[in-house]
């Protein structure tokens, strides 16, 4: 058998965030890091509401009385003025792209009074992003990265971190759900946890923006229709077979 040997220069890895010894990646992928801008140049990935005791403060949306749930609110001020107890929140969930995995609500009555007086590890901050539209992903996964739109009116939770982008939201959503980004994430962090710093370090290169955004918009329509076709969605109207 031939004696196969692969050689590479160590300074190649200095171009990658964290200097991982990713000897298997090609020059095209390295070029992405050289020419692209970091993802956090276009948005702010945030780890959201952490209750300190999810069993106590998190429920499925259909468990409490519906009139106590604050659907369709726009910001933290409206949350407080609504006098509601429960509010929709992202929680990660199973592998799903584009839209969905919106089933849980969190108790933030009176600005999270009960959570703040629970005496455990909690995090309630970045109120300026409360109820704002963003891109959320499942942090703990055994599969690839899956990113979804979290529409306005949904809080960002700890298990479903969210990035609030400033421009070209659909293009960036398409990028995060691409095979290229899966390859990049496997280099940046080859574990089951896809954390904030991984998303921040993804290189972004804008190319053929309009066709990509058109495809993403179509995917969103299909995924949203699919999600709302079942009673686990709070926007369910009737089963599509009826």
XYZ file of C-alpha atoms in Angstrom:
242
model
C 0.000 0.000 0.000
C 1.236 3.545 -0.678
C 2.517 5.567 2.244
C -0.067 8.374 2.503
C 0.938 11.516 4.346
C -0.835 14.836 4.726
C 1.040 18.006 5.601
C -0.235 21.444 6.516
C 1.208 24.618 7.988
C 0.394 25.433 11.596
C -0.238 29.112 10.823
C -3.245 27.993 8.744
C -5.183 27.393 11.949
C -4.438 30.890 13.264
C -7.027 32.131 10.773
C -9.753 30.197 12.584
C -11.408 31.482 15.799
C -9.911 29.663 18.763
C -7.157 28.108 16.602
C -8.719 24.618 16.379
C -6.543 21.909 14.812
C -9.074 21.210 12.066
C -6.691 19.459 9.698
C -9.530 18.082 7.533
C -10.960 21.388 6.303
C -10.158 22.674 2.836
C -8.761 25.970 1.637
C -12.225 27.191 0.551
C -13.515 26.994 4.107
C -10.448 28.785 5.453
C -11.011 31.455 2.806
C -14.496 32.065 4.251
C -12.920 33.095 7.559
C -10.406 35.319 5.777
C -12.914 37.169 3.589
C -16.117 37.043 5.640
C -17.241 39.271 8.497
C -18.144 37.791 11.863
C -21.831 37.076 12.362
C -22.012 39.362 15.389
C -21.226 42.270 13.033
C -24.815 41.957 11.799
C -26.660 40.984 14.962
C -26.433 40.354 18.683
C -26.812 36.729 19.819
C -28.250 36.682 23.328
C -28.857 34.016 25.951
C -32.223 34.903 27.379
C -34.534 34.480 30.347
C -33.258 31.954 32.899
C -35.694 31.197 35.718
C -33.512 29.184 38.097
C -36.349 26.634 38.408
C -38.011 25.760 35.095
C -40.293 23.160 36.682
C -41.844 25.929 38.714
C -41.885 28.842 36.285
C -42.270 27.245 32.834
C -45.496 25.732 31.474
C -46.891 24.554 28.157
C -49.093 27.305 26.735
C -52.323 25.288 27.047
C -51.913 24.522 30.783
C -52.881 27.855 32.429
C -56.068 29.829 31.801
C -55.663 31.513 28.400
C -56.694 34.955 29.650
C -53.592 34.999 31.860
C -51.241 34.631 28.872
C -49.807 37.712 27.177
C -49.901 36.957 23.452
C -49.051 39.565 20.807
C -47.222 42.045 23.037
C -44.507 44.291 21.597
C -42.062 45.103 24.405
C -41.306 44.980 28.128
C -43.509 47.992 28.842
C -46.556 46.327 27.292
C -45.778 43.191 29.293
C -45.942 45.090 32.560
C -49.029 47.082 31.578
C -50.875 43.952 30.425
C -51.059 42.594 33.984
C -50.644 39.094 32.512
C -48.850 36.287 34.312
C -47.531 34.086 31.500
C -45.630 35.017 28.333
C -44.464 32.998 25.278
C -40.771 32.072 25.350
C -38.290 30.212 23.132
C -36.981 26.974 24.608
C -34.976 25.260 21.897
C -36.692 21.919 21.385
C -36.159 19.219 18.791
C -34.425 19.610 15.448
C -36.575 21.962 13.362
C -35.708 24.648 10.815
C -37.401 27.895 9.776
C -40.355 28.077 12.203
C -41.870 26.312 15.195
C -40.924 24.804 18.560
C -43.005 27.499 20.224
C -44.948 25.777 22.985
C -43.770 27.109 26.346
C -44.648 30.130 28.438
C -42.826 31.667 31.397
C -44.121 33.316 34.563
C -42.947 36.940 34.421
C -45.824 38.433 36.351
C -44.970 41.794 37.946
C -41.617 41.919 36.152
C -40.641 38.433 37.261
C -41.306 39.038 40.957
C -41.691 35.339 41.793
C -38.487 34.403 39.948
C -36.499 37.165 41.611
C -37.667 36.009 45.033
C -36.991 32.349 44.375
C -33.475 32.682 45.783
C -31.892 30.596 43.018
C -29.737 31.249 39.965
C -31.800 33.307 37.534
C -31.198 35.832 34.752
C -33.657 38.548 33.732
C -31.885 41.147 31.631
C -31.735 42.797 28.194
C -35.329 44.000 28.477
C -34.894 46.093 25.336
C -35.031 42.806 23.382
C -38.129 41.463 25.089
C -40.775 40.448 22.518
C -38.565 41.461 19.578
C -38.294 39.312 16.450
C -35.088 37.301 16.106
C -33.488 34.053 15.001
C -33.470 31.298 17.620
C -31.762 27.923 17.683
C -31.701 24.744 19.730
C -28.628 25.013 21.949
C -28.295 21.330 22.898
C -28.536 19.008 19.904
C -27.309 15.634 18.692
C -27.883 16.701 15.080
C -26.971 19.780 13.060
C -27.714 23.396 13.868
C -31.387 24.256 13.294
C -32.462 27.900 13.322
C -35.971 29.372 13.312
C -37.719 32.724 13.207
C -39.034 33.801 16.602
C -41.627 36.366 15.634
C -42.359 39.522 17.606
C -44.331 38.724 20.744
C -42.071 35.903 21.942
C -39.400 36.183 24.660
C -35.953 34.686 24.179
C -35.186 31.914 26.667
C -32.035 30.287 27.968
C -32.556 26.977 26.134
C -33.419 28.815 22.924
C -30.837 31.598 22.530
C -31.761 34.249 19.993
C -29.824 36.576 17.725
C -31.358 39.940 16.914
C -30.158 40.887 13.451
C -29.994 44.406 12.053
C -30.378 43.639 8.346
C -30.972 40.868 5.793
C -32.689 38.634 8.322
C -33.866 36.051 5.777
C -30.434 35.760 4.168
C -28.782 35.206 7.543
C -31.439 32.643 8.473
C -30.717 30.772 5.247
C -26.998 30.905 5.946
C -27.371 29.502 9.467
C -29.477 26.616 8.149
C -26.998 25.745 5.384
C -24.622 22.796 5.108
C -21.714 25.243 4.976
C -22.486 26.570 8.449
C -22.892 23.042 9.776
C -19.355 22.341 8.596
C -18.136 25.572 10.194
C -19.848 24.866 13.546
C -18.325 21.378 13.634
C -14.923 23.063 13.446
C -15.633 25.809 15.990
C -17.250 23.514 18.550
C -17.438 19.739 17.952
C -19.766 19.153 20.915
C -23.515 18.863 21.543
C -23.716 22.459 22.812
C -24.008 25.233 20.210
C -23.279 28.314 22.304
C -23.386 32.065 21.704
C -19.681 32.361 20.835
C -20.057 29.731 18.081
C -22.756 31.763 16.339
C -20.808 35.003 16.804
C -17.739 33.531 15.070
C -19.509 32.301 11.915
C -18.169 34.180 8.854
C -20.730 35.933 6.655
C -20.280 36.625 2.946
C -23.185 38.183 1.047
C -23.733 36.582 -2.353
C -26.913 36.234 -4.446
C -28.961 37.754 -1.640
C -32.335 38.050 -3.414
C -32.607 34.411 -4.599
C -31.616 33.172 -1.137
C -34.166 35.382 0.594
C -36.891 34.205 -1.800
C -36.151 30.558 -1.002
C -36.074 31.267 2.732
C -39.397 33.142 2.549
C -40.997 30.137 0.831
C -39.533 27.773 3.428
C -40.958 29.936 6.192
C -44.452 29.846 4.704
C -44.351 26.045 4.421
C -42.858 25.513 7.884
C -45.263 27.916 9.573
C -48.274 26.285 7.883
C -47.022 22.885 8.999
C -46.503 24.017 12.603
C -49.909 25.693 12.870
C -51.685 22.654 11.430
C -51.611 20.907 14.810
C -53.170 21.708 18.170
C -49.810 22.096 19.873
C -49.569 25.512 18.162
C -51.273 28.475 19.838
C -52.192 29.719 16.325
C -53.994 26.460 15.435
C -57.320 27.038 13.673
C -58.337 23.712 12.180
C -56.703 20.504 10.952
C -55.687 20.662 7.263
C -57.532 17.406 6.487
C -60.877 18.945 7.477
